Amino acid sequence: GAGVSQSPRYKVAKRGQDVALRCDPISGHVSLFWYQQALGQGPEFLTYFQNEAQLDKSGLPSDRFFAERPEGSVSTLKIQRTQQEDSAVYLCASSLMGGGARWLTGELFFGEGSRLTVL
Amino acid sequence: DQQVKQNSPSLSVQEGRISILNCDYTNSMFDYFLWYKKYPAEGPTFLISISSIKDKNEDGRFTVFLNKSAKHLSLHIVPSQPGDSAVYFCAASASSNSGYALNFGKGTSLLVTP
């Protein structure tokens, strides 16, 4: 498809389980972001990739969160030993240019998100 | 701490009237601002942006105004249409920032009634 694709759309996990969320950005897009959106909140930055390089992971809330983009296209966000406070929608976004938001002069293209519920 | 603030969680406007959505920011290094629109169960979509070298940017029914001295921006939609009903997020970035994040507000839910 032409847009950013995320899977799964919905994930229910038991507390303590590991989860993996996948993002397929728009082909050729250099920048890839992961955001976490809790209920009633705005998206909160988690991490940024420029091609395969993770240039900013300052938003990852704990060492249970890990993201990778090994070939500079598809990215996976992994959450180990999930906790109830991890329940949120995880949004992936991509943009054509590199440099992250510093040089953002146009759109970030967002996926529909993966809604994670931890019981 | 929230660097981008949208203090009105919701707004209701009649069709045909003007909708004004407000956004305040605290970081004086922010120099690029965007508005995103989000429908339920969809990702945010880009609406309009403005650079800090401008004080106004217009695109059809949508106009964004930036007041740098007040660290305030607003999105005007005129005339408002029922299809504009969505959550609107204000976002900001700083080209001088060492990080790469785009900072979002909590959003304002706009309802346009017929």
PDB file of C-alpha atoms in Angstrom:
ATOM      1  CA  GLY A   1       0.000   0.000   0.000  1.00  0.00           C
ATOM      2  CA  ALA A   2       0.954   3.636  -0.300  1.00  0.00           C
ATOM      3  CA  GLY A   3       0.713   4.539   3.373  1.00  0.00           C
ATOM      4  CA  VAL A   4       2.403   3.585   6.648  1.00  0.00           C
ATOM      5  CA  SER A   5       1.216   0.160   7.723  1.00  0.00           C
ATOM      6  CA  GLN A   6       1.233  -1.084  11.309  1.00  0.00           C
ATOM      7  CA  SER A   7       0.476  -4.502  12.730  1.00  0.00           C
ATOM      8  CA  PRO A   8      -1.185  -5.786  14.729  1.00  0.00           C
ATOM      9  CA  ARG A   9      -3.925  -3.186  14.941  1.00  0.00           C
ATOM     10  CA  TYR A  10      -4.993  -4.530  18.320  1.00  0.00           C
ATOM     11  CA  LYS A  11      -3.033  -6.547  20.847  1.00  0.00           C
ATOM     12  CA  VAL A  12      -4.135  -7.799  24.247  1.00  0.00           C
ATOM     13  CA  ALA A  13      -1.325  -9.041  26.468  1.00  0.00           C
ATOM     14  CA  LYS A  14      -1.196 -10.412  29.950  1.00  0.00           C
ATOM     15  CA  ARG A  15       1.026  -8.545  32.349  1.00  0.00           C
ATOM     16  CA  GLY A  16       4.563  -9.871  32.023  1.00  0.00           C
ATOM     17  CA  GLN A  17       4.252 -10.972  28.398  1.00  0.00           C
ATOM     18  CA  ASP A  18       6.538  -9.699  25.666  1.00  0.00           C
ATOM     19  CA  VAL A  19       4.996  -7.979  22.624  1.00  0.00           C
ATOM     20  CA  ALA A  20       6.338  -6.939  19.232  1.00  0.00           C
ATOM     21  CA  LEU A  21       4.754  -4.223  17.109  1.00  0.00           C
ATOM     22  CA  ARG A  22       5.615  -3.830  13.460  1.00  0.00           C
ATOM     23  CA  CYS A  23       5.783  -0.763  11.237  1.00  0.00           C
ATOM     24  CA  ASP A  24       6.102  -0.713   7.453  1.00  0.00           C
ATOM     25  CA  PRO A  25       6.926   2.882   6.484  1.00  0.00           C
ATOM     26  CA  ILE A  26       6.335   4.414   3.097  1.00  0.00           C
ATOM     27  CA  SER A  27       8.903   3.038   0.671  1.00  0.00           C
ATOM     28  CA  GLY A  28      11.980   5.247   0.427  1.00  0.00           C
ATOM     29  CA  HIS A  29      11.260   7.244   3.554  1.00  0.00           C
ATOM     30  CA  VAL A  30      14.432   7.941   5.469  1.00  0.00           C
ATOM     31  CA  SER A  31      12.998   8.997   8.819  1.00  0.00           C
ATOM     32  CA  LEU A  32      10.944   6.752  11.077  1.00  0.00           C
ATOM     33  CA  PHE A  33       9.461   7.699  14.429  1.00  0.00           C
ATOM     34  CA  TRP A  34       7.676   5.751  17.140  1.00  0.00           C
ATOM     35  CA  TYR A  35       5.197   7.560  19.380  1.00  0.00           C
ATOM     36  CA  GLN A  36       3.118   6.399  22.337  1.00  0.00           C
ATOM     37  CA  GLN A  37      -0.357   7.846  22.793  1.00  0.00           C
ATOM     38  CA  ALA A  38      -2.092   7.160  26.086  1.00  0.00           C
ATOM     39  CA  LEU A  39      -5.840   7.677  26.408  1.00  0.00           C
ATOM     40  CA  GLY A  40      -6.733  11.374  26.330  1.00  0.00           C
ATOM     41  CA  GLN A  41      -3.152  12.437  25.684  1.00  0.00           C
ATOM     42  CA  GLY A  42      -1.185  13.624  22.706  1.00  0.00           C
ATOM     43  CA  PRO A  43       1.450  11.451  21.039  1.00  0.00           C
ATOM     44  CA  GLU A  44       4.635  11.199  23.105  1.00  0.00           C
ATOM     45  CA  PHE A  45       7.944  10.675  21.312  1.00  0.00           C
ATOM     46  CA  LEU A  46       9.666   7.348  21.895  1.00  0.00           C
ATOM     47  CA  THR A  47      12.447   6.974  19.356  1.00  0.00           C
ATOM     48  CA  TYR A  48      13.748   8.065  15.953  1.00  0.00           C
ATOM     49  CA  PHE A  49      15.554   6.230  13.155  1.00  0.00           C
ATOM     50  CA  GLN A  50      17.357   7.709  10.200  1.00  0.00           C
ATOM     51  CA  ASN A  51      17.592   4.756   7.840  1.00  0.00           C
ATOM     52  CA  GLU A  52      18.879   1.914  10.055  1.00  0.00           C
ATOM     53  CA  ALA A  53      20.527   4.174  12.624  1.00  0.00           C
ATOM     54  CA  GLN A  54      18.666   4.832  15.850  1.00  0.00           C
ATOM     55  CA  LEU A  55      19.679   8.433  16.441  1.00  0.00           C
ATOM     56  CA  ASP A  56      17.414   9.265  19.342  1.00  0.00           C
ATOM     57  CA  LYS A  57      15.925   6.918  21.918  1.00  0.00           C
ATOM     58  CA  SER A  58      15.480   9.502  24.631  1.00  0.00           C
ATOM     59  CA  GLY A  59      11.731   8.923  24.833  1.00  0.00           C
ATOM     60  CA  LEU A  60      11.814   5.204  25.582  1.00  0.00           C
ATOM     61  CA  PRO A  61      10.299   4.971  29.085  1.00  0.00           C
ATOM     62  CA  SER A  62      12.390   2.078  30.349  1.00  0.00           C
ATOM     63  CA  ASP A  63      14.883  -0.583  29.303  1.00  0.00           C
ATOM     64  CA  ARG A  64      11.905  -2.878  28.692  1.00  0.00           C
ATOM     65  CA  PHE A  65      11.346  -0.960  25.457  1.00  0.00           C
ATOM     66  CA  PHE A  66      13.513  -1.745  22.463  1.00  0.00           C
ATOM     67  CA  ALA A  67      13.229  -0.687  18.826  1.00  0.00           C
ATOM     68  CA  GLU A  68      15.098  -1.705  15.716  1.00  0.00           C
ATOM     69  CA  ARG A  69      15.134  -0.999  11.991  1.00  0.00           C
ATOM     70  CA  PRO A  70      17.875  -3.334  10.783  1.00  0.00           C
ATOM     71  CA  GLU A  71      17.600  -2.754   7.033  1.00  0.00           C
ATOM     72  CA  GLY A  72      16.409   0.811   7.095  1.00  0.00           C
ATOM     73  CA  SER A  73      12.828   0.019   6.169  1.00  0.00           C
ATOM     74  CA  VAL A  74      10.578  -2.099   8.438  1.00  0.00           C
ATOM     75  CA  SER A  75      10.828  -1.320  12.133  1.00  0.00           C
ATOM     76  CA  THR A  76       9.834  -3.316  15.191  1.00  0.00           C
ATOM     77  CA  LEU A  77       9.050  -1.952  18.647  1.00  0.00           C
ATOM     78  CA  LYS A  78       9.447  -4.607  21.323  1.00  0.00           C
ATOM     79  CA  ILE A  79       8.142  -4.317  24.852  1.00  0.00           C
ATOM     80  CA  GLN A  80       9.368  -6.873  27.332  1.00  0.00           C
ATOM     81  CA  ARG A  81       7.547  -7.901  30.508  1.00  0.00           C
ATOM     82  CA  THR A  82       4.585  -5.656  29.736  1.00  0.00           C
ATOM     83  CA  GLN A  83       2.988  -3.649  32.530  1.00  0.00           C
ATOM     84  CA  GLN A  84      -0.486  -2.138  32.718  1.00  0.00           C
ATOM     85  CA  GLU A  85       0.940   1.364  32.259  1.00  0.00           C
ATOM     86  CA  ASP A  86       2.186   0.273  28.820  1.00  0.00           C
ATOM     87  CA  SER A  87      -1.429   0.206  27.597  1.00  0.00           C
ATOM     88  CA  ALA A  88      -1.610   2.797  24.836  1.00  0.00           C
ATOM     89  CA  VAL A  89      -1.768   3.270  21.093  1.00  0.00           C
ATOM     90  CA  TYR A  90       1.678   2.999  19.535  1.00  0.00           C
ATOM     91  CA  LEU A  91       2.001   5.172  16.441  1.00  0.00           C
ATOM     92  CA  CYS A  92       4.626   4.869  13.764  1.00  0.00           C
ATOM     93  CA  ALA A  93       5.355   7.758  11.400  1.00  0.00           C
ATOM     94  CA  SER A  94       7.722   8.237   8.503  1.00  0.00           C
ATOM     95  CA  SER A  95       8.969  11.125   6.428  1.00  0.00           C
ATOM     96  CA  LEU A  96      10.981  11.349   3.259  1.00  0.00           C
ATOM     97  CA  MET A  97      13.844  13.445   4.560  1.00  0.00           C
ATOM     98  CA  GLY A  98      16.371  12.707   7.239  1.00  0.00           C
ATOM     99  CA  GLY A  99      17.256  14.820  10.238  1.00  0.00           C
ATOM    100  CA  GLY A 100      14.175  14.109  12.274  1.00  0.00           C
ATOM    101  CA  ALA A 101      11.905  16.902  13.340  1.00  0.00           C
ATOM    102  CA  ARG A 102      14.743  19.405  13.229  1.00  0.00           C
ATOM    103  CA  TRP A 103      14.475  19.687   9.476  1.00  0.00           C
ATOM    104  CA  LEU A 104      10.844  18.774   9.164  1.00  0.00           C
ATOM    105  CA  THR A 105       9.348  21.149   6.661  1.00  0.00           C
ATOM    106  CA  GLY A 106       6.296  19.141   5.800  1.00  0.00           C
ATOM    107  CA  GLU A 107       4.412  16.097   6.761  1.00  0.00           C
ATOM    108  CA  LEU A 108       4.990  13.164   8.943  1.00  0.00           C
ATOM    109  CA  PHE A 109       2.892  10.314   7.605  1.00  0.00           C
ATOM    110  CA  PHE A 110       1.354   8.335  10.440  1.00  0.00           C
ATOM    111  CA  GLY A 111       0.106   4.788  10.481  1.00  0.00           C
ATOM    112  CA  GLU A 112      -3.196   3.866  12.089  1.00  0.00           C
ATOM    113  CA  GLY A 113      -1.459   2.703  15.223  1.00  0.00           C
ATOM    114  CA  SER A 114      -1.301  -0.484  17.260  1.00  0.00           C
ATOM    115  CA  ARG A 115      -3.565  -0.440  20.300  1.00  0.00           C
ATOM    116  CA  LEU A 116      -1.968  -2.394  23.152  1.00  0.00           C
ATOM    117  CA  THR A 117      -4.022  -3.401  26.169  1.00  0.00           C
ATOM    118  CA  VAL A 118      -2.183  -5.027  29.053  1.00  0.00           C
ATOM    119  CA  LEU A 119      -4.401  -6.914  31.489  1.00  0.00           C
TER     120      LEU A 119
ATOM    121  CA  ASP B   1       6.803  18.588  31.286  1.00  0.00           C
ATOM    122  CA  GLN B   2       4.382  19.566  28.550  1.00  0.00           C
ATOM    123  CA  GLN B   3       6.103  22.000  26.191  1.00  0.00           C
ATOM    124  CA  VAL B   4       3.080  22.286  23.895  1.00  0.00           C
ATOM    125  CA  LYS B   5      -0.238  22.991  25.556  1.00  0.00           C
ATOM    126  CA  GLN B   6      -3.758  22.866  24.232  1.00  0.00           C
ATOM    127  CA  ASN B   7      -5.830  24.051  27.129  1.00  0.00           C
ATOM    128  CA  SER B   8      -9.253  23.435  25.609  1.00  0.00           C
ATOM    129  CA  PRO B   9     -10.016  19.702  25.510  1.00  0.00           C
ATOM    130  CA  SER B  10     -13.116  20.267  23.411  1.00  0.00           C
ATOM    131  CA  LEU B  11     -14.897  22.823  21.252  1.00  0.00           C
ATOM    132  CA  SER B  12     -18.344  22.833  19.679  1.00  0.00           C
ATOM    133  CA  VAL B  13     -19.154  25.086  16.713  1.00  0.00           C
ATOM    134  CA  GLN B  14     -22.103  25.443  14.407  1.00  0.00           C
ATOM    135  CA  GLU B  15     -21.682  24.600  10.743  1.00  0.00           C
ATOM    136  CA  GLY B  16     -20.711  27.661   8.726  1.00  0.00           C
ATOM    137  CA  ARG B  17     -19.174  29.500  11.669  1.00  0.00           C
ATOM    138  CA  ILE B  18     -15.495  29.962  12.477  1.00  0.00           C
ATOM    139  CA  SER B  19     -13.632  27.419  14.614  1.00  0.00           C
ATOM    140  CA  ILE B  20     -10.623  28.725  16.532  1.00  0.00           C
ATOM    141  CA  LEU B  21      -8.295  26.215  18.138  1.00  0.00           C
ATOM    142  CA  ASN B  22      -5.542  27.511  20.388  1.00  0.00           C
ATOM    143  CA  CYS B  23      -2.087  26.274  21.269  1.00  0.00           C
ATOM    144  CA  ASP B  24       0.590  27.635  23.610  1.00  0.00           C
ATOM    145  CA  TYR B  25       4.204  26.585  23.889  1.00  0.00           C
ATOM    146  CA  THR B  26       6.909  27.130  26.462  1.00  0.00           C
ATOM    147  CA  ASN B  27      10.118  26.392  24.558  1.00  0.00           C
ATOM    148  CA  SER B  28      11.364  29.557  22.869  1.00  0.00           C
ATOM    149  CA  MET B  29      13.621  27.452  20.632  1.00  0.00           C
ATOM    150  CA  PHE B  30      10.641  26.040  18.744  1.00  0.00           C
ATOM    151  CA  ASP B  31      10.722  27.398  15.208  1.00  0.00           C
ATOM    152  CA  TYR B  32       8.363  25.165  13.258  1.00  0.00           C
ATOM    153  CA  PHE B  33       4.764  24.391  14.091  1.00  0.00           C
ATOM    154  CA  LEU B  34       2.265  21.953  12.631  1.00  0.00           C
ATOM    155  CA  TRP B  35      -1.368  21.048  13.051  1.00  0.00           C
ATOM    156  CA  TYR B  36      -2.545  17.459  12.687  1.00  0.00           C
ATOM    157  CA  LYS B  37      -6.088  16.197  12.461  1.00  0.00           C
ATOM    158  CA  LYS B  38      -7.144  12.819  13.789  1.00  0.00           C
ATOM    159  CA  TYR B  39     -10.307  10.835  13.201  1.00  0.00           C
ATOM    160  CA  PRO B  40     -11.168   7.914  15.525  1.00  0.00           C
ATOM    161  CA  ALA B  41      -9.230   4.704  14.822  1.00  0.00           C
ATOM    162  CA  GLU B  42      -6.993   6.489  12.321  1.00  0.00           C
ATOM    163  CA  GLY B  43      -3.521   7.962  12.561  1.00  0.00           C
ATOM    164  CA  PRO B  44      -3.052  11.739  12.648  1.00  0.00           C
ATOM    165  CA  THR B  45      -2.913  13.434   9.248  1.00  0.00           C
ATOM    166  CA  PHE B  46      -1.035  16.608   8.464  1.00  0.00           C
ATOM    167  CA  LEU B  47      -3.164  19.711   8.043  1.00  0.00           C
ATOM    168  CA  ILE B  48      -1.057  22.870   7.907  1.00  0.00           C
ATOM    169  CA  SER B  49       2.262  24.208   9.163  1.00  0.00           C
ATOM    170  CA  ILE B  50       4.026  27.488   9.833  1.00  0.00           C
ATOM    171  CA  SER B  51       7.630  28.518  10.205  1.00  0.00           C
ATOM    172  CA  SER B  52       8.641  31.029  12.850  1.00  0.00           C
ATOM    173  CA  ILE B  53       9.695  33.494  10.155  1.00  0.00           C
ATOM    174  CA  LYS B  54       6.024  33.946   9.299  1.00  0.00           C
ATOM    175  CA  ASP B  55       3.069  35.040  11.357  1.00  0.00           C
ATOM    176  CA  LYS B  56       0.349  33.616   9.140  1.00  0.00           C
ATOM    177  CA  ASN B  57      -0.129  30.747   6.736  1.00  0.00           C
ATOM    178  CA  GLU B  58      -3.308  30.076   4.823  1.00  0.00           C
ATOM    179  CA  ASP B  59      -4.508  27.005   2.971  1.00  0.00           C
ATOM    180  CA  GLY B  60      -8.088  27.101   1.787  1.00  0.00           C
ATOM    181  CA  ARG B  61     -10.418  27.164   4.787  1.00  0.00           C
ATOM    182  CA  PHE B  62      -7.518  26.721   7.206  1.00  0.00           C
ATOM    183  CA  THR B  63      -5.321  29.524   8.515  1.00  0.00           C
ATOM    184  CA  VAL B  64      -2.667  29.292  11.192  1.00  0.00           C
ATOM    185  CA  PHE B  65      -1.551  32.396  13.084  1.00  0.00           C
ATOM    186  CA  LEU B  66       1.669  32.561  15.070  1.00  0.00           C
ATOM    187  CA  ASN B  67       2.396  35.099  17.821  1.00  0.00           C
ATOM    188  CA  LYS B  68       6.004  34.480  18.806  1.00  0.00           C
ATOM    189  CA  SER B  69       6.134  37.046  21.574  1.00  0.00           C
ATOM    190  CA  ALA B  70       3.170  35.381  23.266  1.00  0.00           C
ATOM    191  CA  LYS B  71       4.348  31.870  22.343  1.00  0.00           C
ATOM    192  CA  HIS B  72       0.892  31.243  20.988  1.00  0.00           C
ATOM    193  CA  LEU B  73      -0.573  29.908  17.804  1.00  0.00           C
ATOM    194  CA  SER B  74      -4.086  29.358  16.629  1.00  0.00           C
ATOM    195  CA  LEU B  75      -5.826  27.450  13.876  1.00  0.00           C
ATOM    196  CA  HIS B  76      -8.831  29.067  12.243  1.00  0.00           C
ATOM    197  CA  ILE B  77     -11.274  27.031  10.197  1.00  0.00           C
ATOM    198  CA  VAL B  78     -13.808  29.020   8.236  1.00  0.00           C
ATOM    199  CA  PRO B  79     -16.425  28.092   7.328  1.00  0.00           C
ATOM    200  CA  SER B  80     -16.566  25.042   9.589  1.00  0.00           C
ATOM    201  CA  GLN B  81     -18.075  21.870   8.148  1.00  0.00           C
ATOM    202  CA  PRO B  82     -19.375  18.717   9.891  1.00  0.00           C
ATOM    203  CA  GLY B  83     -16.531  16.740   8.293  1.00  0.00           C
ATOM    204  CA  ASP B  84     -14.096  18.890  10.264  1.00  0.00           C
ATOM    205  CA  SER B  85     -15.218  17.148  13.458  1.00  0.00           C
ATOM    206  CA  ALA B  86     -12.042  15.470  14.729  1.00  0.00           C
ATOM    207  CA  VAL B  87      -9.275  15.837  17.287  1.00  0.00           C
ATOM    208  CA  TYR B  88      -6.731  18.502  16.365  1.00  0.00           C
ATOM    209  CA  PHE B  89      -3.162  18.284  17.612  1.00  0.00           C
ATOM    210  CA  CYS B  90      -0.696  21.137  17.691  1.00  0.00           C
ATOM    211  CA  ALA B  91       2.966  20.123  17.331  1.00  0.00           C
ATOM    212  CA  ALA B  92       6.296  21.944  17.435  1.00  0.00           C
ATOM    213  CA  SER B  93       9.948  21.334  16.685  1.00  0.00           C
ATOM    214  CA  ALA B  94      13.246  23.159  17.126  1.00  0.00           C
ATOM    215  CA  SER B  95      15.859  23.059  14.360  1.00  0.00           C
ATOM    216  CA  SER B  96      18.545  23.847  16.911  1.00  0.00           C
ATOM    217  CA  ASN B  97      17.494  21.023  19.181  1.00  0.00           C
ATOM    218  CA  SER B  98      19.886  18.163  19.673  1.00  0.00           C
ATOM    219  CA  GLY B  99      16.989  15.744  19.732  1.00  0.00           C
ATOM    220  CA  TYR B 100      14.774  14.596  16.938  1.00  0.00           C
ATOM    221  CA  ALA B 101      11.326  14.689  18.491  1.00  0.00           C
ATOM    222  CA  LEU B 102       8.225  16.464  17.291  1.00  0.00           C
ATOM    223  CA  ASN B 103       6.412  17.643  20.426  1.00  0.00           C
ATOM    224  CA  PHE B 104       2.637  17.336  20.523  1.00  0.00           C
ATOM    225  CA  GLY B 105      -0.089  18.905  22.616  1.00  0.00           C
ATOM    226  CA  LYS B 106      -2.897  16.826  24.144  1.00  0.00           C
ATOM    227  CA  GLY B 107      -5.339  17.764  21.414  1.00  0.00           C
ATOM    228  CA  THR B 108      -8.656  19.581  21.127  1.00  0.00           C
ATOM    229  CA  SER B 109     -11.751  17.677  20.089  1.00  0.00           C
ATOM    230  CA  LEU B 110     -13.786  19.764  17.635  1.00  0.00           C
ATOM    231  CA  LEU B 111     -17.448  19.046  17.023  1.00  0.00           C
ATOM    232  CA  VAL B 112     -19.145  20.879  14.171  1.00  0.00           C
ATOM    233  CA  THR B 113     -22.911  20.618  14.429  1.00  0.00           C
ATOM    234  CA  PRO B 114     -25.280  20.999  11.456  1.00  0.00           C
TER     235      PRO B 114
END
